[in-house]
Coordinates of C-alpha atoms and ligand atoms in Angstrom, one line a residue:
M28 CA -33.4 -10.1 9.8
E29 CA -32.7 -7.0 7.6
K30 CA -31.8 -7.6 4.0
C31 CA -29.5 -5.6 1.7
N32 CA -27.8 -6.1 -1.6
H33 CA -24.6 -5.0 -3.4
D34 CA -23.0 -6.2 -6.8
I35 CA -19.7 -7.1 -5.1
I36 CA -19.0 -7.7 -1.5
I37 CA -15.3 -7.8 -0.2
V38 CA -14.7 -9.2 3.1
G39 CA -11.7 -7.7 4.6
A40 CA -10.2 -4.3 4.4
G41 CA -6.4 -5.1 4.7
L42 CA -4.0 -4.7 1.6
A43 CA -5.8 -7.4 -0.4
G44 CA -9.3 -6.3 0.3
L45 CA -8.7 -2.6 -0.3
R46 CA -6.6 -3.3 -3.5
A47 CA -9.6 -5.6 -4.8
A48 CA -12.0 -2.8 -4.0
V49 CA -10.0 -0.1 -5.9
A50 CA -9.5 -2.6 -8.9
A51 CA -13.3 -3.3 -9.1
A52 CA -14.3 0.3 -8.8
E53 CA -11.9 0.9 -11.8
V54 CA -13.8 -1.6 -13.9
G55 CA -17.0 0.4 -13.8
N56 CA -18.3 3.3 -11.8
K57 CA -21.9 1.8 -11.9
L58 CA -20.8 -1.3 -9.8
D59 CA -22.1 -1.0 -6.2
I60 CA -19.1 -2.4 -4.1
A61 CA -19.2 -3.1 -0.3
V62 CA -16.1 -3.6 1.9
F63 CA -16.7 -5.3 5.3
S64 CA -14.2 -5.2 8.2
K65 CA -14.7 -6.2 11.8
H66 CA -12.7 -3.2 12.7
H67 CA -11.5 0.1 11.0
P68 CA -9.6 -0.7 7.8
L69 CA -6.5 1.1 9.2
R70 CA -6.5 -1.4 12.0
S71 CA -6.0 -4.4 9.7
H72 CA -2.8 -6.3 10.2
S73 CA -1.4 -5.1 6.9
V74 CA -0.7 -1.9 8.7
C75 CA 2.0 -3.8 10.6
A76 CA 4.0 -4.9 7.6
Q77 CA 7.5 -3.7 8.2
G78 CA 10.4 -4.6 6.0
G79 CA 9.2 -4.2 2.4
T80 CA 7.3 -5.4 -0.8
A81 CA 9.1 -7.6 -3.3
A82 CA 9.3 -6.4 -6.9
V83 CA 11.8 -6.5 -9.8
M84 CA 12.8 -2.9 -10.1
H85 CA 16.5 -2.7 -11.4
E86 CA 18.4 -3.9 -14.4
K87 CA 20.4 -6.7 -12.6
D88 CA 17.2 -8.2 -11.4
S89 CA 14.8 -10.3 -13.6
F90 CA 11.4 -11.9 -13.5
D91 CA 13.1 -15.4 -13.7
L92 CA 15.3 -14.7 -10.9
H93 CA 12.5 -13.6 -8.7
A94 CA 10.4 -16.4 -9.7
F95 CA 13.2 -19.1 -9.0
D96 CA 13.9 -17.5 -5.6
T97 CA 10.3 -17.8 -4.7
V98 CA 10.0 -21.4 -6.0
K99 CA 13.2 -22.6 -4.1
G100 CA 12.1 -20.5 -1.0
A101 CA 8.9 -22.5 -1.3
D102 CA 10.8 -25.7 -1.3
Y103 CA 9.3 -26.5 -4.7
L104 CA 5.8 -26.7 -3.4
A105 CA 4.8 -23.4 -5.1
D106 CA 2.7 -23.6 -8.3
Q107 CA 5.1 -22.1 -10.9
D108 CA 2.4 -20.7 -13.3
A109 CA 1.0 -18.7 -10.3
V110 CA 4.6 -17.6 -9.4
E111 CA 5.4 -16.3 -12.9
F112 CA 2.3 -14.4 -13.2
F113 CA 3.0 -13.0 -9.8
V114 CA 6.6 -11.7 -10.3
R115 CA 5.6 -10.0 -13.6
R116 CA 2.6 -8.0 -12.1
A117 CA 4.4 -6.8 -8.9
P118 CA 6.5 -3.9 -10.2
K119 CA 3.3 -2.1 -11.6
E120 CA 1.8 -2.3 -8.1
I121 CA 4.9 -0.4 -6.6
V122 CA 4.5 2.3 -9.2
L123 CA 0.9 2.6 -8.7
T124 CA 1.0 2.9 -5.0
E125 CA 3.6 5.4 -5.3
H126 CA 1.2 7.6 -7.5
W127 CA -1.4 7.1 -4.9
G128 CA 1.0 8.5 -2.1
C129 CA 3.1 5.6 -0.7
P130 CA 6.4 7.3 0.2
W131 CA 8.9 4.6 -1.0
S132 CA 12.4 5.1 0.4
R133 CA 14.9 6.4 -2.2
T134 CA 18.5 6.1 -2.9
P135 CA 20.7 9.4 -2.9
D136 CA 20.3 9.8 -6.5
G137 CA 16.4 9.5 -6.4
K138 CA 16.0 5.8 -7.5
M139 CA 13.7 3.4 -5.8
N140 CA 15.7 1.8 -3.0
Q141 CA 15.6 -1.8 -2.4
R142 CA 17.1 -3.8 0.5
P143 CA 18.2 -7.4 0.6
F144 CA 15.9 -10.0 2.2
G145 CA 16.1 -13.6 3.2
G146 CA 16.1 -16.1 0.2
H147 CA 16.1 -13.3 -2.4
T148 CA 19.3 -13.2 -4.5
Q149 CA 18.8 -9.6 -5.5
P150 CA 18.1 -6.6 -3.2
R151 CA 14.4 -6.7 -4.0
A152 CA 12.4 -5.3 -1.1
C153 CA 11.0 -1.8 -1.8
F154 CA 10.5 -0.2 1.5
A155 CA 9.1 2.8 3.2
A156 CA 11.7 2.9 6.1
D157 CA 10.3 -0.1 8.5
M158 CA 6.8 0.9 8.1
T159 CA 6.0 -0.3 4.6
G160 CA 2.5 -1.7 5.3
F161 CA 1.5 1.4 7.2
H162 CA 2.2 3.7 4.2
E163 CA 0.8 1.1 1.6
M164 CA -2.4 1.0 3.6
H165 CA -2.8 4.7 3.9
A166 CA -2.1 5.2 0.2
I167 CA -4.6 2.6 -0.8
Y168 CA -7.2 3.4 1.6
G169 CA -7.2 7.1 0.7
K170 CA -7.4 6.0 -2.9
A171 CA -10.5 3.8 -2.1
T172 CA -12.2 6.5 -0.2
T173 CA -12.1 8.7 -3.5
Y174 CA -14.7 6.3 -5.2
S175 CA -18.4 7.1 -4.3
N176 CA -19.4 3.5 -5.4
I177 CA -17.3 1.9 -2.6
K178 CA -19.3 1.6 0.6
F179 CA -17.5 0.6 3.9
Y180 CA -19.0 -1.5 6.5
D181 CA -16.6 -0.8 9.4
E182 CA -17.1 -2.8 12.6
W183 CA -19.3 -5.4 10.9
F184 CA -18.5 -9.0 11.7
V185 CA -19.3 -11.5 8.9
T186 CA -20.5 -14.8 10.3
S187 CA -21.3 -17.0 7.4
L188 CA -21.5 -17.4 3.5
I189 CA -24.7 -18.3 1.8
V190 CA -24.2 -20.8 -1.0
E191 CA -26.9 -22.3 -2.9
N192 CA -26.2 -24.7 -5.8
N193 CA -22.6 -24.4 -5.5
T194 CA -22.8 -20.7 -6.0
A195 CA -22.0 -17.9 -3.5
I196 CA -25.1 -15.7 -3.4
G197 CA -24.7 -13.7 -0.1
L198 CA -23.4 -13.6 3.5
T199 CA -24.6 -12.8 6.9
A200 CA -22.9 -10.2 9.1
I201 CA -23.5 -8.7 12.7
E202 CA -23.4 -5.1 13.0
M203 CA -21.1 -4.7 16.1
T204 CA -22.6 -1.6 17.3
T205 CA -26.2 -3.1 17.6
G206 CA -25.6 -6.7 17.8
K207 CA -28.1 -7.3 14.9
L208 CA -27.6 -9.8 12.4
H209 CA -28.2 -8.8 8.8
A210 CA -28.3 -10.6 5.4
F211 CA -26.7 -9.3 2.3
T212 CA -26.9 -10.8 -1.3
A213 CA -24.2 -10.1 -4.0
K214 CA -23.3 -11.2 -7.5
A215 CA -19.6 -11.8 -6.5
I216 CA -17.9 -12.0 -3.0
V217 CA -14.1 -11.7 -2.3
M218 CA -12.7 -13.2 1.0
A219 CA -9.8 -11.1 2.0
T220 CA -9.7 -11.9 5.7
G221 CA -6.1 -12.4 6.5
G222 CA -4.4 -15.2 8.4
H223 CA -5.0 -17.4 11.5
E224 CA -1.8 -17.1 13.3
R225 CA -3.6 -16.4 16.7
I226 CA -4.1 -20.2 17.1
Y227 CA -0.6 -20.0 18.4
E228 CA 0.7 -18.6 21.6
F229 CA 3.9 -16.9 20.5
T230 CA 3.2 -15.0 17.3
T231 CA 3.9 -11.6 15.6
F232 CA 0.4 -11.1 14.5
S233 CA -2.4 -8.9 15.7
H234 CA -5.2 -10.3 17.9
T235 CA -7.7 -9.9 15.2
T236 CA -5.9 -12.5 12.9
T237 CA -8.2 -15.3 13.8
G238 CA -8.7 -16.9 10.5
D239 CA -12.4 -16.1 10.3
G240 CA -12.7 -16.1 6.5
M241 CA -10.7 -19.3 6.2
A242 CA -13.2 -21.1 8.5
I243 CA -16.2 -19.5 6.9
A244 CA -15.3 -20.5 3.3
Y245 CA -14.3 -24.0 4.7
R246 CA -17.7 -24.4 6.3
A247 CA -19.4 -23.4 3.1
G248 CA -17.5 -26.1 1.1
V249 CA -14.4 -24.6 -0.2
P250 CA -11.3 -26.7 0.6
L251 CA -8.3 -25.4 2.6
E252 CA -5.1 -26.1 0.8
D253 CA -1.6 -26.8 2.6
M254 CA -2.8 -25.7 5.9
E255 CA 0.2 -27.7 7.7
F256 CA 2.5 -25.0 6.3
V257 CA 2.7 -22.3 9.0
Q258 CA 5.7 -20.0 8.8
F259 CA 7.8 -19.3 11.9
H260 CA 9.7 -15.9 11.6
P261 CA 13.2 -16.0 13.3
T262 CA 12.8 -12.7 15.0
G263 CA 9.8 -12.3 17.4
L264 CA 10.8 -9.9 20.2
I265 CA 10.6 -11.3 23.7
P266 CA 8.5 -11.4 25.6
S267 CA 5.6 -10.1 23.3
G268 CA 6.3 -11.7 20.0
V269 CA 6.1 -8.5 18.3
L270 CA 8.1 -8.6 14.9
I271 CA 11.6 -7.4 14.5
T272 CA 11.7 -7.1 10.7
E273 CA 13.9 -9.3 8.6
G274 CA 14.7 -5.8 7.3
A275 CA 17.0 -5.5 10.3
R276 CA 19.2 -8.5 9.0
G277 CA 18.8 -7.0 5.4
E278 CA 20.5 -3.8 6.7
G279 CA 23.4 -6.0 8.2
G280 CA 22.2 -7.2 11.5
Y281 CA 23.4 -10.7 12.6
L282 CA 22.3 -13.5 15.1
I283 CA 24.4 -14.7 18.0
N284 CA 24.0 -17.4 20.5
A285 CA 25.2 -17.7 24.2
N286 CA 28.9 -18.2 23.0
G287 CA 28.7 -15.0 21.0
E288 CA 29.1 -17.2 17.9
R289 CA 27.3 -16.4 14.4
F290 CA 25.8 -19.8 14.4
M291 CA 24.2 -19.4 10.9
K292 CA 27.7 -20.2 9.4
R293 CA 26.9 -23.9 10.3
Y294 CA 23.5 -23.9 8.9
A295 CA 23.5 -21.7 5.6
P296 CA 27.2 -20.8 5.2
E297 CA 26.5 -18.8 1.9
R298 CA 23.3 -16.8 2.8
M299 CA 24.0 -16.7 6.6
E300 CA 21.3 -14.4 8.3
L301 CA 19.7 -13.9 4.9
A302 CA 18.7 -17.5 4.3
P303 CA 14.9 -18.2 4.2
R304 CA 12.9 -18.2 7.4
D305 CA 12.4 -21.8 7.7
V306 CA 16.0 -22.4 7.7
I307 CA 16.9 -19.7 10.2
S308 CA 14.0 -20.6 12.5
R309 CA 15.2 -24.3 12.6
A310 CA 18.6 -23.0 13.2
E311 CA 17.7 -20.9 16.1
Q312 CA 15.5 -23.6 17.7
T313 CA 18.4 -26.1 17.4
E314 CA 20.8 -23.8 19.1
I315 CA 18.1 -23.3 21.9
L316 CA 17.4 -27.1 22.1
E317 CA 21.0 -27.8 22.2
G318 CA 21.7 -25.5 25.2
R319 CA 23.4 -22.6 23.3
G320 CA 20.6 -20.1 23.8
L321 CA 21.2 -17.1 26.1
Q322 CA 19.3 -17.1 29.4
G323 CA 16.7 -14.7 30.2
P324 CA 13.6 -14.3 32.5
Y325 CA 11.4 -15.7 29.8
G326 CA 13.6 -18.8 28.9
P327 CA 16.3 -19.3 26.4
Y328 CA 16.8 -16.9 23.5
I329 CA 18.9 -15.8 20.7
A330 CA 20.5 -12.2 20.2
L331 CA 19.9 -10.0 17.2
N332 CA 22.8 -7.6 17.1
L333 CA 22.5 -4.3 15.3
T334 CA 24.9 -2.1 17.4
H335 CA 27.5 -2.1 14.7
L336 CA 25.1 -0.3 12.3
G337 CA 25.2 2.9 14.4
E338 CA 22.5 5.2 15.6
E339 CA 22.2 7.3 12.4
K340 CA 21.4 4.2 10.2
I341 CA 19.1 2.6 12.7
N342 CA 17.1 5.8 13.0
E343 CA 16.9 6.3 9.3
R344 CA 16.2 2.7 8.1
L345 CA 14.8 1.1 11.2
P346 CA 13.0 3.7 13.4
L347 CA 10.0 1.5 14.4
I348 CA 12.3 -1.4 15.3
R349 CA 14.3 0.9 17.7
D350 CA 11.1 2.3 19.2
V351 CA 9.5 -1.2 19.6
A352 CA 12.7 -2.7 21.1
I353 CA 12.9 0.1 23.7
K354 CA 9.3 0.1 24.7
L355 CA 8.3 -3.6 24.4
G356 CA 11.7 -5.3 25.0
G357 CA 13.5 -2.8 27.3
V358 CA 16.6 -2.7 25.1
D359 CA 18.0 0.0 22.8
P360 CA 19.2 -1.6 19.7
V361 CA 21.8 1.0 19.2
K362 CA 23.6 -0.1 22.5
E363 CA 22.8 -3.8 23.0
P364 CA 21.4 -6.8 21.1
I365 CA 17.7 -7.5 20.9
P366 CA 16.4 -10.7 22.5
I367 CA 14.4 -12.8 20.1
R368 CA 13.2 -16.3 19.3
P369 CA 11.1 -17.7 16.4
A370 CA 7.4 -16.8 16.4
A371 CA 4.4 -17.9 14.3
H372 CA 4.2 -15.4 11.4
Y373 CA 2.4 -16.5 8.3
S374 CA -0.1 -19.1 6.8
M375 CA 1.1 -20.4 3.7
G376 CA -2.2 -22.5 3.4
G377 CA -5.6 -21.1 2.9
I378 CA -8.8 -20.9 0.9
R379 CA -8.0 -22.9 -2.4
I380 CA -7.9 -20.6 -5.5
N381 CA -6.7 -20.6 -9.0
V382 CA -4.6 -17.9 -10.8
K383 CA -7.9 -16.0 -11.4
T384 CA -8.5 -16.1 -7.6
E385 CA -11.5 -18.2 -8.0
T386 CA -12.6 -20.9 -5.5
P387 CA -14.3 -24.1 -6.6
I388 CA -17.6 -22.2 -5.6
A389 CA -18.9 -20.0 -8.3
G390 CA -19.0 -16.2 -7.4
L391 CA -16.7 -16.8 -4.5
Y392 CA -13.1 -15.3 -4.8
A393 CA -10.2 -14.9 -2.4
A394 CA -7.0 -13.1 -2.1
G395 CA -4.3 -12.2 0.3
E396 CA -3.2 -14.2 3.4
C397 CA -6.5 -16.2 3.6
S398 CA -5.9 -17.7 0.3
C399 CA -3.7 -20.2 -1.2
I400 CA -2.8 -20.0 -5.0
S401 CA -0.1 -21.3 -4.2
V402 CA 2.7 -18.7 -4.7
H403 CA 4.4 -19.4 -1.3
G404 CA 4.4 -23.2 -1.3
A405 CA 6.0 -24.7 1.8
N406 CA 7.8 -21.5 2.9
R407 CA 7.1 -17.7 1.9
L408 CA 10.0 -15.5 1.3
G409 CA 9.8 -12.2 3.2
T410 CA 8.2 -9.2 1.3
N411 CA 6.4 -11.6 -1.1
S412 CA 3.0 -11.4 1.0
T413 CA 2.4 -7.8 0.7
A414 CA 3.2 -8.1 -3.1
D415 CA 0.8 -11.1 -3.3
C416 CA -1.9 -9.1 -1.7
L417 CA -1.6 -6.3 -4.2
V418 CA -1.2 -8.5 -7.2
F419 CA -4.0 -10.9 -6.5
G420 CA -6.1 -8.2 -4.9
V421 CA -6.3 -6.6 -8.3
V422 CA -7.1 -9.9 -10.0
A423 CA -9.9 -10.7 -7.6
G424 CA -11.4 -7.2 -7.8
E425 CA -11.4 -7.4 -11.6
E426 CA -12.7 -11.0 -11.8
A427 CA -15.5 -10.1 -9.3
A428 CA -16.4 -7.0 -11.3
R429 CA -16.5 -9.1 -14.6
R430 CA -19.0 -11.5 -12.9
A431 CA -21.1 -8.9 -11.3
L432 CA -21.4 -7.3 -14.7
S433 CA -22.8 -10.5 -16.4
T434 CA -25.0 -12.2 -13.6
S435 CA -27.9 -11.1 -11.6
L436 CA -28.7 -11.2 -7.8
R437 CA -30.4 -14.3 -6.4
E438 CA -32.9 -14.2 -3.5
V439 CA -31.7 -16.0 -0.3
S440 CA -34.0 -18.6 1.1
K441 CA -35.6 -17.9 4.4
E442 CA -34.6 -21.3 5.9
K443 CA -30.8 -20.5 5.4
L444 CA -31.2 -17.2 7.3
L445 CA -33.2 -18.8 10.0
A446 CA -30.6 -21.4 10.5
E447 CA -27.8 -18.8 10.9
E448 CA -29.9 -16.7 13.2
N449 CA -30.4 -19.7 15.4
R450 CA -26.7 -20.8 15.2
I451 CA -25.7 -17.3 16.5
A452 CA -28.4 -17.0 19.0
E453 CA -27.5 -20.4 20.5
I454 CA -24.0 -19.4 21.0
L455 CA -24.9 -16.1 22.6
N456 CA -27.1 -17.9 25.0
R457 CA -24.7 -20.4 26.1
E458 CA -24.6 -20.8 30.0
G459 CA -22.2 -23.6 30.5
S460 CA -19.2 -23.9 32.7
E461 CA -16.3 -23.4 30.4
R462 CA -14.5 -19.9 30.0
I463 CA -13.5 -18.8 26.6
S464 CA -10.1 -17.6 27.7
V465 CA -9.2 -20.8 29.3
I466 CA -10.0 -22.9 26.1
R467 CA -8.2 -20.2 23.9
D468 CA -5.1 -20.5 26.1
Q469 CA -5.0 -24.2 26.0
M470 CA -5.4 -24.3 22.2
R471 CA -2.4 -21.9 21.8
R472 CA -0.3 -23.8 24.2
I473 CA -1.1 -27.1 22.4
M474 CA -0.1 -25.5 19.1
N475 CA 3.1 -23.9 20.5
E476 CA 4.2 -27.3 22.3
K477 CA 3.1 -29.9 19.7
V478 CA 2.7 -28.2 16.3
W479 CA 5.7 -25.9 16.4
I480 CA 8.9 -25.7 14.2
Y481 CA 9.9 -29.4 14.8
R482 CA 7.1 -31.9 14.5
R483 CA 6.7 -35.5 15.4
G484 CA 3.9 -38.0 14.5
D485 CA 3.0 -38.8 18.1
Q486 CA 2.8 -35.4 19.1
L487 CA 0.7 -34.3 16.3
E488 CA -1.7 -37.1 17.0
S489 CA -1.9 -36.1 20.6
A490 CA -2.4 -32.5 19.7
L491 CA -5.3 -33.5 17.3
K492 CA -6.9 -35.4 20.1
E493 CA -6.6 -32.5 22.5
I494 CA -7.9 -29.9 20.0
R495 CA -10.8 -32.1 19.4
E496 CA -11.3 -32.3 23.1
L497 CA -11.3 -28.5 23.4
R498 CA -14.0 -28.3 20.5
K499 CA -16.3 -30.5 22.5
R500 CA -15.6 -28.3 25.6
F501 CA -16.4 -25.0 23.6
K502 CA -19.9 -26.3 23.3
D503 CA -20.2 -25.8 27.2
I504 CA -19.0 -22.2 27.3
K505 CA -20.6 -19.5 29.2
I506 CA -21.1 -16.0 27.5
E507 CA -21.3 -13.8 30.5
D508 CA -22.3 -10.7 28.8
K509 CA -25.6 -10.9 26.8
G510 CA -25.4 -7.2 25.9
K511 CA -26.0 -6.2 22.3
S512 CA -23.5 -3.4 21.6
F513 CA -19.9 -4.3 21.0
N514 CA -20.2 -7.6 23.0
T515 CA -16.6 -8.4 23.0
G516 CA -16.9 -11.5 24.8
F517 CA -19.4 -12.9 22.3
F518 CA -17.1 -12.0 19.4
S519 CA -14.2 -13.8 21.1
A520 CA -16.4 -16.9 21.2
L521 CA -17.2 -16.6 17.6
Q522 CA -13.4 -16.1 16.7
L523 CA -12.4 -19.0 19.0
D524 CA -14.9 -21.1 17.3
F525 CA -13.2 -20.3 13.9
M526 CA -9.6 -20.8 15.5
L527 CA -10.5 -24.2 16.9
E528 CA -11.7 -25.3 13.6
L529 CA -8.6 -24.2 11.9
A530 CA -6.2 -25.6 14.4
E531 CA -7.8 -29.0 13.9
V532 CA -7.4 -28.6 10.0
T533 CA -3.7 -27.5 10.5
V534 CA -2.9 -30.6 12.7
A535 CA -5.0 -33.0 10.7
S536 CA -3.1 -31.8 7.5
A537 CA 0.1 -32.2 9.1
I538 CA -0.2 -35.7 10.3
P539 CA -0.2 -37.6 7.0
R540 CA 2.7 -35.5 5.6
T541 CA 5.4 -37.8 6.4
E542 CA 8.3 -35.6 5.0
S543 CA 10.1 -32.5 6.0
R544 CA 9.5 -29.6 3.4
G545 CA 9.9 -25.8 4.0
A546 CA 8.2 -24.8 7.2
H547 CA 6.8 -28.3 7.9
S548 CA 9.7 -30.1 9.6
R549 CA 9.3 -33.6 10.9
L550 CA 11.9 -35.2 13.2
D551 CA 10.5 -38.5 12.5
Y552 CA 10.8 -38.0 8.6
P553 CA 13.7 -35.5 8.2
K554 CA 14.0 -35.6 4.5
R555 CA 11.9 -34.0 1.7
D556 CA 10.2 -36.8 -0.4
D557 CA 9.3 -35.5 -3.8
Q558 CA 8.3 -39.0 -4.9
N559 CA 5.3 -39.2 -2.5
W560 CA 4.8 -35.7 -1.4
L561 CA 5.4 -33.3 -4.2
K562 CA 1.6 -32.4 -3.9
H563 CA -0.8 -30.0 -2.3
T564 CA -3.0 -31.1 0.6
L565 CA -6.8 -30.2 0.3
A566 CA -8.9 -30.3 3.5
Y567 CA -12.8 -30.4 3.1
C568 CA -15.0 -29.9 6.0
T569 CA -17.2 -32.9 6.9
K570 CA -19.1 -33.3 10.4
D571 CA -16.4 -35.9 11.3
G572 CA -13.6 -33.4 10.8
P573 CA -11.4 -32.7 7.9
R574 CA -11.4 -35.1 4.7
L575 CA -8.1 -34.8 2.9
E576 CA -7.3 -35.1 -0.8
Y577 CA -4.2 -34.2 -2.8
I578 CA -3.6 -32.5 -6.0
P579 CA -0.3 -32.3 -8.1
V580 CA 2.0 -29.3 -7.9
T581 CA 2.3 -27.2 -11.2
V582 CA 6.1 -27.2 -12.3
T583 CA 6.8 -25.1 -15.4
K584 CA 10.6 -24.3 -15.6
W585 CA 12.2 -25.4 -12.4
P586 CA 12.1 -29.2 -11.4
P587 CA 12.8 -29.8 -7.7
V588 CA 16.4 -30.1 -6.8
A589 CA 18.2 -30.1 -3.4
R590 CA 17.8 -26.9 -1.6
K591 CA 21.0 -25.4 -0.3
Y592 CA 21.6 -21.8 1.0
Ligands
FAD12 C1 4.4 -7.6 12.1 C2 4.3 -8.0 10.6 C3 5.2 -7.6 9.7 C4 5.0 -8.0 8.4 N1 5.9 -7.6 7.3 C5 5.7 -7.8 6.2 C6 6.5 -7.3 5.2 O1 7.3 -6.4 5.5 N2 6.4 -7.6 4.0 C7 5.4 -8.6 3.5 O2 5.3 -8.9 2.5 N3 4.7 -9.1 4.5 C8 4.8 -8.8 5.7 N4 3.9 -9.3 6.7 C9 2.8 -10.2 6.2 C10 1.7 -9.3 5.7 O3 1.6 -8.1 6.4 C11 0.3 -10.0 5.7 O4 0.3 -11.4 5.2 C12 -0.6 -9.2 4.9 O5 -0.6 -7.8 5.1 C13 -2.1 -9.8 5.1 O6 -2.9 -8.9 4.5 P1 -4.4 -9.2 4.1 O7 -5.0 -8.2 3.3 O8 -4.5 -10.6 3.4 O9 -5.2 -9.3 5.6 P2 -5.2 -8.3 6.8 O10 -4.3 -7.1 6.7 O11 -4.9 -9.3 7.9 O12 -6.6 -7.9 6.8 C14 -7.8 -8.8 7.2 C15 -9.0 -8.1 7.0 O13 -10.1 -8.9 7.2 C16 -11.0 -8.4 8.1 N5 -11.8 -9.5 8.7 C17 -11.2 -10.6 9.2 N6 -12.3 -11.4 9.7 C18 -13.5 -10.7 9.5 C19 -14.9 -10.9 9.9 N7 -15.3 -12.1 10.4 N8 -15.8 -10.0 9.4 C20 -15.4 -8.8 8.8 N9 -14.1 -8.6 8.4 C21 -13.3 -9.6 8.8 C22 -10.3 -7.6 9.0 O14 -11.2 -6.6 9.6 C23 -9.3 -7.0 8.2 O15 -9.7 -5.7 7.6 C24 4.1 -8.9 8.0 C25 3.1 -9.4 9.0 C26 3.2 -9.0 10.3 C27 2.3 -9.6 11.3

């Protein structure tokens, strides 16, 4: 196995990873920084972010308002110290990304334009039409490529972390063009590998969001926090699940059922279609379950109406949405409503970190969607994720740089590398009778049917049993292609292995939480239970499956009260 070293390794080149790289590079031009990505950085899911990035940018808004909206949206499970830090840092990121070339949309008098978004009581979403992530990513990637001390490892697949004496000292990665496994040592490592939404069947996320970094950190001994909280976005386009941004409702779009009724008036009379996502997704699911969905070739659905906005506004503010609806949904939103239903959209849970983005393993940091600080608690507000990636990407980059300047590299033991080499070779050589795609489809169906918006104890138990069965069957897969270069079948197997592990953690964390909070909605326990459950779940990896512990939520200014919209 070839060996190489860097001062800092960042795994992931989405918004969080790229922002961390730039922040680290700014700390010192002598630091040798590497950024790993399993595909080209501009193929990261961040490029798909549509509606906006939240930040307090005008006089009527305030940090306390943004923080309170976030805490209430989170159904009081967010750590309020982290939220307060987050809202204060977000505006600076908007200004910086603008300096680096992000074309933020403007008001006619040249000010930063901000659109309303679900759960935010002020128009707070800075946006670049409906392609916010695309423009942010291009601006930050452009900035990152100006530093000669940032080296990109594009199309390298990280397989494991090397941890000794509770310190992260390196990682292993496969160069996808050659299939060769390499070892890297580093003084600090930042995980920025994105979410795990692909454990579900109907999702807004890219095929690459398979949770690799969460599973890798979990296996290395870091707990995964609050994994039972998966966000369902109210408007996944039928049939693909591709997102129709909440910005469409922010611009005035509304939802109707089969009776032509704006049903949100029964669920969130004040905020209507701009209530938080958990509230609207539940409302849509209830409409469908009670027979008020419209009927289509792919089953019952809800209609999102934008026709009253007019062609000019749709073309200016929502050009991507129009294109997507025509090409992937067969409807032109200028002329008719868009068929949608809730889709798996965000992982509130992830690698446990503190406000400095440190994990419990020394030298290992995390930022972005793979992490849990927890700013988003039980339900994230729209536009808070890209802001979180930027704010905590900076913290991770700076903290990693500080550590790299004050520690030295450590030698990786030969046994550790041999063990990983053998593990990878064993998977590649599997000659069993199971097909990867069959197990993957079954996992996604189980998650969709039993670990969806409304959950029940008996269904969760049965899902856990079935996922564990699939994990056993995974041992008996057949890798048909044994080739070295871009062996996509083999990488699918590695990703499925990660996803099965995370599906198990998600379900196992959901079972004991006998309450309904944010995105975790239990039919058998319909009430929030602050007395017993105002706490975070931590899942630790053991050979018998996840072991759960609980830690308190940090409350600074806003004690929990009933959540109404
Ligand atoms: C369609 C859509 C629209 C959205 N719109 C918004 C919005 O308007 N506002 C908002 O705030 N949020 C939005 N979100 C959410 C937000 O975009 C994401 O949460 C955020 O961009 C995640 O960024 P990230 O940097 O954490 O990860 P990602 O952008 O997902 O990047 C992950 C990186 O990790 C790398 N990686 C993963 N595994 C490995 C491995 N094994 N080896 C090497 N590299 C690896 C990948 O190559 C990639 O570079 C949206 C999400 C979607 C899907």
